[in-house]
JSON list of N, CA and C in Angstrom, two decimals:
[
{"chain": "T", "resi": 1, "resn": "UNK", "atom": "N", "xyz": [-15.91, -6.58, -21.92]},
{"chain": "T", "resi": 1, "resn": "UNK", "atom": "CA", "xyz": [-15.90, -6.79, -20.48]},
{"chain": "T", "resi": 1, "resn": "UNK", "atom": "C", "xyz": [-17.15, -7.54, -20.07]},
{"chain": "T", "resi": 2, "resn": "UNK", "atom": "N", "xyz": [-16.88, -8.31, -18.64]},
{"chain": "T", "resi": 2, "resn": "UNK", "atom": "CA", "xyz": [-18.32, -8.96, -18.41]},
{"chain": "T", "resi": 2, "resn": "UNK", "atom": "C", "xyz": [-18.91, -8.09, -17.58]},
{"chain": "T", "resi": 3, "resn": "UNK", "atom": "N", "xyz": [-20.30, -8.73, -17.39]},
{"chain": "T", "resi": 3, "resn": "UNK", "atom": "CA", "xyz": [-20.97, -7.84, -16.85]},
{"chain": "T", "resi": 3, "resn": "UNK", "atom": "C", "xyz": [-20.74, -7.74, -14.84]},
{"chain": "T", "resi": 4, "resn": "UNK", "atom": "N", "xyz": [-20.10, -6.25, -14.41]},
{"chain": "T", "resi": 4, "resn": "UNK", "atom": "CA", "xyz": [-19.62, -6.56, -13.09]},
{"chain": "T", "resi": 4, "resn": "UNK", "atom": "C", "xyz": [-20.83, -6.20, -12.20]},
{"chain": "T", "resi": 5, "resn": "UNK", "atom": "N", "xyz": [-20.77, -6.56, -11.13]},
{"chain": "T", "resi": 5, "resn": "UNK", "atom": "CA", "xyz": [-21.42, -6.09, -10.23]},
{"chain": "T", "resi": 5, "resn": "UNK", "atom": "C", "xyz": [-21.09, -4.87, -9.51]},
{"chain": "T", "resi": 6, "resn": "UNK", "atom": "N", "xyz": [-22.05, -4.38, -8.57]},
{"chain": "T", "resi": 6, "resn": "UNK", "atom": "CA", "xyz": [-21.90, -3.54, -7.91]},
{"chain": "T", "resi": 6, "resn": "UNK", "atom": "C", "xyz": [-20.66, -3.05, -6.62]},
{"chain": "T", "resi": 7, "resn": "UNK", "atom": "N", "xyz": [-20.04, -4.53, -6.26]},
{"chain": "T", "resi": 7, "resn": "UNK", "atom": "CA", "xyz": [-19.04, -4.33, -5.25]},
{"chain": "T", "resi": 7, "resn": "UNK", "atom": "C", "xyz": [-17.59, -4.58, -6.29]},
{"chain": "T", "resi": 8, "resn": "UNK", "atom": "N", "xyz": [-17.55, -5.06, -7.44]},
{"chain": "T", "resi": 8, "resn": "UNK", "atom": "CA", "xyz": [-16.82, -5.38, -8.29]},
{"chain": "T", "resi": 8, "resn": "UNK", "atom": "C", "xyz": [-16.42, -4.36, -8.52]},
{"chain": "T", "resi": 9, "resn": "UNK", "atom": "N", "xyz": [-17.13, -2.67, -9.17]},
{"chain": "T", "resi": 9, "resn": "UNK", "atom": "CA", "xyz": [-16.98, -1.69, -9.78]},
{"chain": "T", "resi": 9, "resn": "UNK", "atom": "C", "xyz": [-16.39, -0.92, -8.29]},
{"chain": "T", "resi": 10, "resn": "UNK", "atom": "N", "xyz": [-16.92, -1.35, -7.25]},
{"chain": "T", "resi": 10, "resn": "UNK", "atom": "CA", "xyz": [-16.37, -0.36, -6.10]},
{"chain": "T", "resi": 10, "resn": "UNK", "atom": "C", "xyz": [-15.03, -0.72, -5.49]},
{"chain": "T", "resi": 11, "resn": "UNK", "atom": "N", "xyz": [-14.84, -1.74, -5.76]},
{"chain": "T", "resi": 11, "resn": "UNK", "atom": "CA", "xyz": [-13.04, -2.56, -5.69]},
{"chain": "T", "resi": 11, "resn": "UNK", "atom": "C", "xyz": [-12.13, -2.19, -6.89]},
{"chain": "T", "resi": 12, "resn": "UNK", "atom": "N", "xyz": [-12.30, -2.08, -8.06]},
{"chain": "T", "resi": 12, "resn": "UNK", "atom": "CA", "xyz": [-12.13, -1.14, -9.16]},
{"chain": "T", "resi": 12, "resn": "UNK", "atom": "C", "xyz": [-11.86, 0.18, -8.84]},
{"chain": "T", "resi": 13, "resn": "UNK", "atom": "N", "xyz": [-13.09, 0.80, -8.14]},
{"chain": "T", "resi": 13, "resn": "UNK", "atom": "CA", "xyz": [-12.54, 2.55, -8.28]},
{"chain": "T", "resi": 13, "resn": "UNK", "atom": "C", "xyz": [-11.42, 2.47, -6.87]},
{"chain": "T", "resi": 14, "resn": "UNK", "atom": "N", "xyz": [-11.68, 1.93, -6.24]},
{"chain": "T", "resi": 14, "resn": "UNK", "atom": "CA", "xyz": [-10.85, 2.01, -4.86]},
{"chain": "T", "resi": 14, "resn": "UNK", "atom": "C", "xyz": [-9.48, 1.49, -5.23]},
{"chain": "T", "resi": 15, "resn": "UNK", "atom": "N", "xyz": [-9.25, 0.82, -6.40]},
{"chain": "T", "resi": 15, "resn": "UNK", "atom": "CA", "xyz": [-7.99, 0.14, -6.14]},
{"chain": "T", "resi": 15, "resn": "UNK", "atom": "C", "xyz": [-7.05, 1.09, -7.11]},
{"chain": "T", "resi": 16, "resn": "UNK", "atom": "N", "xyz": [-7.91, 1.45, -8.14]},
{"chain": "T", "resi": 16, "resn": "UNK", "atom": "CA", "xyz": [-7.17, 2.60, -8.57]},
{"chain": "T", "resi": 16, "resn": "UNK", "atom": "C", "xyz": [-7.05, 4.09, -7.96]},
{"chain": "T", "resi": 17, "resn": "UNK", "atom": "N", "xyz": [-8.26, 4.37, -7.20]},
{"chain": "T", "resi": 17, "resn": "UNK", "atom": "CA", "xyz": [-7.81, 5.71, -6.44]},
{"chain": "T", "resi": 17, "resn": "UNK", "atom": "C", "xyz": [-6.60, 5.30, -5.60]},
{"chain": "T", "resi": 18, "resn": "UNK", "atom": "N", "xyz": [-6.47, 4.33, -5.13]},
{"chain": "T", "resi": 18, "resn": "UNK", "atom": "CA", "xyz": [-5.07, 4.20, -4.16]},
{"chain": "T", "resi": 18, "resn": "UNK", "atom": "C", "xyz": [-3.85, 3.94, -4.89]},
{"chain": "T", "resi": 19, "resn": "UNK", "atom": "N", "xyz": [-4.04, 3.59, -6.32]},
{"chain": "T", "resi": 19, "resn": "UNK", "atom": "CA", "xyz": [-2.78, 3.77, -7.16]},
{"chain": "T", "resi": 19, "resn": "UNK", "atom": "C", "xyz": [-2.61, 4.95, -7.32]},
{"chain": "T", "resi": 20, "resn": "UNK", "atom": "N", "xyz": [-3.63, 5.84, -7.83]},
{"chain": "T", "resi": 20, "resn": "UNK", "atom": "CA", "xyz": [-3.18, 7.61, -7.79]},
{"chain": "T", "resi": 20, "resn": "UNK", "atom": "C", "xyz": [-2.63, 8.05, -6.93]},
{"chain": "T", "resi": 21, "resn": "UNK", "atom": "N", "xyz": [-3.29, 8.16, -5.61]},
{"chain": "T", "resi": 21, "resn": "UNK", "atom": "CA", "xyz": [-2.62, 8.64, -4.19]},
{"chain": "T", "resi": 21, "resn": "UNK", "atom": "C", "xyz": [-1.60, 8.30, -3.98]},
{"chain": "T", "resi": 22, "resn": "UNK", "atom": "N", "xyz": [-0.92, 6.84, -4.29]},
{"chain": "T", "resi": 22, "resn": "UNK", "atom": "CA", "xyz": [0.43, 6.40, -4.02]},
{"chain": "T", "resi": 22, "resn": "UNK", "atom": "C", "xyz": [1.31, 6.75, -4.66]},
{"chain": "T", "resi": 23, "resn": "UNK", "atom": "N", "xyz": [1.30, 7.25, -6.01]},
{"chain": "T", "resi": 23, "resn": "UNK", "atom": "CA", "xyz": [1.98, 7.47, -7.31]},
{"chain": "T", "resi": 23, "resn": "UNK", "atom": "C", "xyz": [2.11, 9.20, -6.82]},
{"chain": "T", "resi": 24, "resn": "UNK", "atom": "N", "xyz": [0.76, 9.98, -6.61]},
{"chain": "T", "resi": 24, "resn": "UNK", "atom": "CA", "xyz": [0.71, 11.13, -6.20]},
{"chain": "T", "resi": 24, "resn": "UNK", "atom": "C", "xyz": [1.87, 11.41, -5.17]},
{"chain": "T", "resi": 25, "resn": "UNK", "atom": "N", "xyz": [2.06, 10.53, -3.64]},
{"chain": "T", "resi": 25, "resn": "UNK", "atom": "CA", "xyz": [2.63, 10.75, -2.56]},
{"chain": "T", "resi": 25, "resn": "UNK", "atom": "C", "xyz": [4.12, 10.49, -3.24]},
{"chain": "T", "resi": 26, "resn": "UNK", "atom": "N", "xyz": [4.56, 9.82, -4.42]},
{"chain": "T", "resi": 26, "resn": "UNK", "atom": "CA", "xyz": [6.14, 9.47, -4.37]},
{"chain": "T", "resi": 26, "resn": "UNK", "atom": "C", "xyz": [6.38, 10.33, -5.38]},
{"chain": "T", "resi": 27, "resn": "UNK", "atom": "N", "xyz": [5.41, 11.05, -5.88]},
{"chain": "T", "resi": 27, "resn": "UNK", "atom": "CA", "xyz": [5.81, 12.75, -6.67]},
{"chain": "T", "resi": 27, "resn": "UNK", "atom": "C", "xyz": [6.39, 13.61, -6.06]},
{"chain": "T", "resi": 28, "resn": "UNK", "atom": "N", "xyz": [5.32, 13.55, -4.87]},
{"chain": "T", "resi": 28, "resn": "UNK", "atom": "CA", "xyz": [5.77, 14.95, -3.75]},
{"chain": "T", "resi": 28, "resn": "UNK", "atom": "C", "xyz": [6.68, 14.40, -3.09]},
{"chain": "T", "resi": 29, "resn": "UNK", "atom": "N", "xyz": [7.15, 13.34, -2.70]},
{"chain": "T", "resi": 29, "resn": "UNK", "atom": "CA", "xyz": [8.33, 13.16, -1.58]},
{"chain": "T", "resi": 29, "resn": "UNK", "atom": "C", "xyz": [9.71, 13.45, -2.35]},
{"chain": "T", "resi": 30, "resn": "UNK", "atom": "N", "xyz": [9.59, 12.75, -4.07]},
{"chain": "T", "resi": 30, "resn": "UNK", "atom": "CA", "xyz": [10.67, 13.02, -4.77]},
{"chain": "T", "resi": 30, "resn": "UNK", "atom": "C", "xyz": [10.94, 14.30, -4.91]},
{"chain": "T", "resi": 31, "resn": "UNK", "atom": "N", "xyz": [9.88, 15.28, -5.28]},
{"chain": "T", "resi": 31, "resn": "UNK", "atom": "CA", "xyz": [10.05, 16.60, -5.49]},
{"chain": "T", "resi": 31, "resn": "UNK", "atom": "C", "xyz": [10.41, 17.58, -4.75]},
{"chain": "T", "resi": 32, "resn": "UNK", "atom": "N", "xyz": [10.20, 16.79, -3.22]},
{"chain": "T", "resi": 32, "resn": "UNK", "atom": "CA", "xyz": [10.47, 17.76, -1.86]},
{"chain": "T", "resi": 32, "resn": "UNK", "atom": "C", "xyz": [12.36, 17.53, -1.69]},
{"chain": "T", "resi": 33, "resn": "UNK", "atom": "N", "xyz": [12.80, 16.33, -2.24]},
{"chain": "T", "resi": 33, "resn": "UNK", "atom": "CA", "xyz": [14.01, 15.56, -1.90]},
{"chain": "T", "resi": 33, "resn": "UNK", "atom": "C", "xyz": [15.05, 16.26, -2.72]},
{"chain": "T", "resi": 34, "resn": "UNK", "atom": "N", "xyz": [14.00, 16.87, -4.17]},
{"chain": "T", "resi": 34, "resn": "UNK", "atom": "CA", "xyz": [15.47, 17.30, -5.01]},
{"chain": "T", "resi": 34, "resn": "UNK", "atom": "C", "xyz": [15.20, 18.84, -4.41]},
{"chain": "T", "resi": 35, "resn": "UNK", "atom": "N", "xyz": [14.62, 19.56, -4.09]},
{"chain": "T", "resi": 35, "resn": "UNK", "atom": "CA", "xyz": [14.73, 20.70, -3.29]},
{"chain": "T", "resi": 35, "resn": "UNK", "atom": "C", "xyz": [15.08, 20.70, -2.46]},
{"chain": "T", "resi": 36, "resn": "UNK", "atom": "N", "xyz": [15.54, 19.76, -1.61]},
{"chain": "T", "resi": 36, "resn": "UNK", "atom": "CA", "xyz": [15.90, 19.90, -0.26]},
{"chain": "T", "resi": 36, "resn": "UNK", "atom": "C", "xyz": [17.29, 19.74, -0.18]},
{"chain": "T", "resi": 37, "resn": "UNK", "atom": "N", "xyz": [18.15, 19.18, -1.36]},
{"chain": "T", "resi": 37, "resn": "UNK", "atom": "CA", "xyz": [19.52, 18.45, -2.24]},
{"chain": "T", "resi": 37, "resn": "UNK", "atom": "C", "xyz": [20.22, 20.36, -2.82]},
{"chain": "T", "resi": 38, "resn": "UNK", "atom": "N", "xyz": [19.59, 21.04, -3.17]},
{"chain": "T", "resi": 38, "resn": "UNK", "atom": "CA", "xyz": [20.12, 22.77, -3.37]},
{"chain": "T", "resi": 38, "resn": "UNK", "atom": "C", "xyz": [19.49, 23.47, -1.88]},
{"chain": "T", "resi": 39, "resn": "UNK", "atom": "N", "xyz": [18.62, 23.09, -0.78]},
{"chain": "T", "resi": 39, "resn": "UNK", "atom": "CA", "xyz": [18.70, 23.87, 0.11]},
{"chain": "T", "resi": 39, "resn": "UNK", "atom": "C", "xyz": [19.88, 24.12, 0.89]},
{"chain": "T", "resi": 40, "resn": "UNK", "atom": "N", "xyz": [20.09, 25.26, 1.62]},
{"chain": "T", "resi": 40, "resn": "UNK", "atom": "CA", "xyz": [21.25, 25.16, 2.96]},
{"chain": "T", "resi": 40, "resn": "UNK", "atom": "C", "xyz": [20.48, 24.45, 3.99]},
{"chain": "T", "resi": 41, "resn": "UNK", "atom": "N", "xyz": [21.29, 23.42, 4.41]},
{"chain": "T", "resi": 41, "resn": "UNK", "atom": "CA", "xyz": [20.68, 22.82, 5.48]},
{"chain": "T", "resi": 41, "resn": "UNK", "atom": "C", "xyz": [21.49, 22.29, 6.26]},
{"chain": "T", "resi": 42, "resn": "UNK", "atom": "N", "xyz": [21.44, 22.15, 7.79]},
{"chain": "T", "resi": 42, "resn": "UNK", "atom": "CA", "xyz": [23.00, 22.27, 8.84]},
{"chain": "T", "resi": 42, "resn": "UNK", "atom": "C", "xyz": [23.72, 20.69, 8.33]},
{"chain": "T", "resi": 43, "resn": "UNK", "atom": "N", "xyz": [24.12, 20.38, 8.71]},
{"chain": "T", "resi": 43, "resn": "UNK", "atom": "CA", "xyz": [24.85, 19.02, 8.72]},
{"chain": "T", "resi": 43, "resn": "UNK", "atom": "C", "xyz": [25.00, 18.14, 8.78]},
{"chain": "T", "resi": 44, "resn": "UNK", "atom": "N", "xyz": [24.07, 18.72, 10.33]},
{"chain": "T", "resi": 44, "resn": "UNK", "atom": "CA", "xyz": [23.87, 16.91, 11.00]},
{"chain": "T", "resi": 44, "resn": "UNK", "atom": "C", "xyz": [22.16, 16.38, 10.81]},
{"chain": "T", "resi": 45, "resn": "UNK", "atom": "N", "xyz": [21.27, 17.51, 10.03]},
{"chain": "T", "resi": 45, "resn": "UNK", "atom": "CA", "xyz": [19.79, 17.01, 9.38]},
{"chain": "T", "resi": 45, "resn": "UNK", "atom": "C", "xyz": [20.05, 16.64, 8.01]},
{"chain": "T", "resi": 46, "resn": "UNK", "atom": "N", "xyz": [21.28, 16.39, 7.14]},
{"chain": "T", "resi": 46, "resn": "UNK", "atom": "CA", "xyz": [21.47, 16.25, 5.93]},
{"chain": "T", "resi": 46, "resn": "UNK", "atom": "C", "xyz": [21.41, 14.49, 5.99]},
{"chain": "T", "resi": 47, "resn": "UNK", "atom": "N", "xyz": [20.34, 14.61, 4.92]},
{"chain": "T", "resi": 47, "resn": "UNK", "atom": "CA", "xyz": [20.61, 12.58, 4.42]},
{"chain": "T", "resi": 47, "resn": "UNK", "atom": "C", "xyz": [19.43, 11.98, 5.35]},
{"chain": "T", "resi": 48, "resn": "UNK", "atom": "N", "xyz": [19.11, 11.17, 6.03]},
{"chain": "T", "resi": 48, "resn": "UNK", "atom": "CA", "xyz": [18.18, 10.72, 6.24]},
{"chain": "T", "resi": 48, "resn": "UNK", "atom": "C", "xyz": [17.31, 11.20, 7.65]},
{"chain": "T", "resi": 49, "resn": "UNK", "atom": "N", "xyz": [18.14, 12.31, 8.07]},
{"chain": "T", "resi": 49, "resn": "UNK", "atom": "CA", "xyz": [17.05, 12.58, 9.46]},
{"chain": "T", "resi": 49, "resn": "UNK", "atom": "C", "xyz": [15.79, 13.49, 8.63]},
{"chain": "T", "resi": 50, "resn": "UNK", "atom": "N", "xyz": [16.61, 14.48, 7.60]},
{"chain": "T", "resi": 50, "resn": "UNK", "atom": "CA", "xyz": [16.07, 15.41, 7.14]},
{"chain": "T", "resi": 50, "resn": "UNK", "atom": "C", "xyz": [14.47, 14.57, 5.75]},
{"chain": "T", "resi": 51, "resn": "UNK", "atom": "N", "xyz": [15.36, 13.39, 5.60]},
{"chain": "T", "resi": 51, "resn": "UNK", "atom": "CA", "xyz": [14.23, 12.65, 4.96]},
{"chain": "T", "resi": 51, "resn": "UNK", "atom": "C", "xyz": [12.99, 12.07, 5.78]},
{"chain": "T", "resi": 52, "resn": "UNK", "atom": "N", "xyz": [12.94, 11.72, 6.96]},
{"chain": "T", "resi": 52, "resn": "UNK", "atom": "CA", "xyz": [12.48, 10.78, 8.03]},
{"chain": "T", "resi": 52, "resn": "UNK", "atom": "C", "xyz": [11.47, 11.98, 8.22]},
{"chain": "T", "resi": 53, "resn": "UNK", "atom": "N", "xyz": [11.99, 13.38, 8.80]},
{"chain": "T", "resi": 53, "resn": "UNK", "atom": "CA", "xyz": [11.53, 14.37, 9.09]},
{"chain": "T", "resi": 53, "resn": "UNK", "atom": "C", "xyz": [9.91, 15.24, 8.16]},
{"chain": "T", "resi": 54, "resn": "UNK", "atom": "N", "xyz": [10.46, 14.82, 6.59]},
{"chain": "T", "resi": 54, "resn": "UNK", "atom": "CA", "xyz": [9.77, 15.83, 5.65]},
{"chain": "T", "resi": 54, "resn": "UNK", "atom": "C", "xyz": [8.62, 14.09, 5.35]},
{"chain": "T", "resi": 55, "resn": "UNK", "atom": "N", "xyz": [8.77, 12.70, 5.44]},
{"chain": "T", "resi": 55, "resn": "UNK", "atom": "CA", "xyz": [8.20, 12.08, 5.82]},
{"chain": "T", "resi": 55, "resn": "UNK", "atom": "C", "xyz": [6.92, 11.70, 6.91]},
{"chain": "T", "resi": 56, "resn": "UNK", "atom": "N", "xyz": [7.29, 12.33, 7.88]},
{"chain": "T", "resi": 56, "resn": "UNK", "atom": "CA", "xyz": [6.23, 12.64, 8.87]},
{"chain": "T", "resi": 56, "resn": "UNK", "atom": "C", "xyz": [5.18, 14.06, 8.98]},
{"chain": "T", "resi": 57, "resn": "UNK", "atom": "N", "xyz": [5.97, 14.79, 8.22]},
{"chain": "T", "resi": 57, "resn": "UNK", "atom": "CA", "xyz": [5.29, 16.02, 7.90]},
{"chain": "T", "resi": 57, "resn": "UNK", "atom": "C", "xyz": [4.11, 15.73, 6.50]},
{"chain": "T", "resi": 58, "resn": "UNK", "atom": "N", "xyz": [4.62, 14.89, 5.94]},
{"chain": "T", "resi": 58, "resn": "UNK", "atom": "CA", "xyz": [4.01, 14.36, 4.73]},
{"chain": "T", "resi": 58, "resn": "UNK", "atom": "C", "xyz": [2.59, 13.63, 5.32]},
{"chain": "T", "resi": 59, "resn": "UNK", "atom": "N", "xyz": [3.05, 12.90, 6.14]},
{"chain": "T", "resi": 59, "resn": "UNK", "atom": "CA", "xyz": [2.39, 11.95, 6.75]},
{"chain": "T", "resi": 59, "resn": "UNK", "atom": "C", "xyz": [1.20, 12.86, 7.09]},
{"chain": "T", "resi": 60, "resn": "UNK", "atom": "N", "xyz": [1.00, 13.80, 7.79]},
{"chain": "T", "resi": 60, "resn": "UNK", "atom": "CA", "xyz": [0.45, 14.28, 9.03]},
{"chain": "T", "resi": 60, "resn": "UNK", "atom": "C", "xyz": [-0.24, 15.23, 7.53]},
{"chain": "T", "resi": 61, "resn": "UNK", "atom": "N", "xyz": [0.32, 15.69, 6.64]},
{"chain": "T", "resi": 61, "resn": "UNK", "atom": "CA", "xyz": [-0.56, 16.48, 5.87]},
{"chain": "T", "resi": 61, "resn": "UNK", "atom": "C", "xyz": [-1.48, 15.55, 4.98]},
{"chain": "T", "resi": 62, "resn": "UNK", "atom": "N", "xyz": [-1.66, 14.31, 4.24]},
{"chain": "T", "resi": 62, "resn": "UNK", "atom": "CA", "xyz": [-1.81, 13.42, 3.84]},
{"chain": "T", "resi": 62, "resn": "UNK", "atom": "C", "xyz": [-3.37, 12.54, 5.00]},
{"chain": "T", "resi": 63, "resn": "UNK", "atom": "N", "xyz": [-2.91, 12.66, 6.34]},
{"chain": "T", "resi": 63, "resn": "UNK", "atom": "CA", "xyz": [-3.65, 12.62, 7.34]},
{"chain": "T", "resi": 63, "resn": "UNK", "atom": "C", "xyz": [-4.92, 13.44, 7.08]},
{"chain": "T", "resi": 64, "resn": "UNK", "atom": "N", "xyz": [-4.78, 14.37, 6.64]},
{"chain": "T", "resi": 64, "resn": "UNK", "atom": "CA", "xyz": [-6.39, 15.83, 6.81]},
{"chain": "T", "resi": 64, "resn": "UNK", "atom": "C", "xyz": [-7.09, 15.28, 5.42]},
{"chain": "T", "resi": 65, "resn": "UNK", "atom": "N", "xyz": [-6.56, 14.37, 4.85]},
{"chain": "T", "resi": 65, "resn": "UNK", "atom": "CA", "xyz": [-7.38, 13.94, 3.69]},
{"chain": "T", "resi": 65, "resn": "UNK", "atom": "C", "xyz": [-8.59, 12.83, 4.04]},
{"chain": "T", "resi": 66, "resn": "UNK", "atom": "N", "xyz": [-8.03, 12.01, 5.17]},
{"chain": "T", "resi": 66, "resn": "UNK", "atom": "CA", "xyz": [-9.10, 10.81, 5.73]},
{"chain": "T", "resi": 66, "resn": "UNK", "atom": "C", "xyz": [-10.61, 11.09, 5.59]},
{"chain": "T", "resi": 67, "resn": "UNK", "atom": "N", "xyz": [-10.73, 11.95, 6.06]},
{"chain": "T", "resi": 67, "resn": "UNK", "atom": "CA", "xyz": [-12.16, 12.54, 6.31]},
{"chain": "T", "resi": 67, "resn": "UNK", "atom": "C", "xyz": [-13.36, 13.19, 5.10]},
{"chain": "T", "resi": 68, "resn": "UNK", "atom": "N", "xyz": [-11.94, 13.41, 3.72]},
{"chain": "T", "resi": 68, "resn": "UNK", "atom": "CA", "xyz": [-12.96, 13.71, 2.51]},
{"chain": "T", "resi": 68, "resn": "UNK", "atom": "C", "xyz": [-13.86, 12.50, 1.81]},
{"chain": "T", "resi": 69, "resn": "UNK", "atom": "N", "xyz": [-13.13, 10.93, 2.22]},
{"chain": "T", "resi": 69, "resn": "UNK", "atom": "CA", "xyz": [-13.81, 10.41, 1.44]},
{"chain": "T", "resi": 69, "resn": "UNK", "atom": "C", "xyz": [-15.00, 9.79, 1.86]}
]
C-alpha cells in the first residue's frame, strides 16, 4: 500500500463503517419481514403498508444512533 494520509485513512474508515451499517440495516429489515410472513396480522396491513410501517419504525430507531458518533 502507499503511504495514505490522514483524511485518506478517515474516508476509508467512514466508507466502510457505512457499508456495515447498511449491510447491518438490510439484516434487520429482512429478518423483521420473515417474522412478520408467520405473524397474525389483519389484512388490510399485510404486504406493503405493514412493510412501509416496520420501515419507519426502523428509521426512527436507527435515528438514536446519530449522536454516538
Amino acid at each position: 500500500f502507499a503511504k495514505l494520509s490522514k483524511s485518506q485513512i478517515e474516508l476509508l474508515f467512514t466508507n466502510v463503517s457505512n457499508s456495515i451499517g447498511f449491510a447491518l440495516a438490510l439484516i434487520v429489515f429482512a429478518s423483521i419481514r420473515e417474522h412478520l410472513e408467520l405473524a397474525n396480522i389483519p389484512k388490510g396491513m399485510k404486504g406493503v403498508p405493514i412493510n412501509l410501517l416496520v420501515a419507519g419504525l426502523l428509521s426512527l430507531a436507527f435515528l438514536g444512533f446519530t449522536g454516538l458518533v
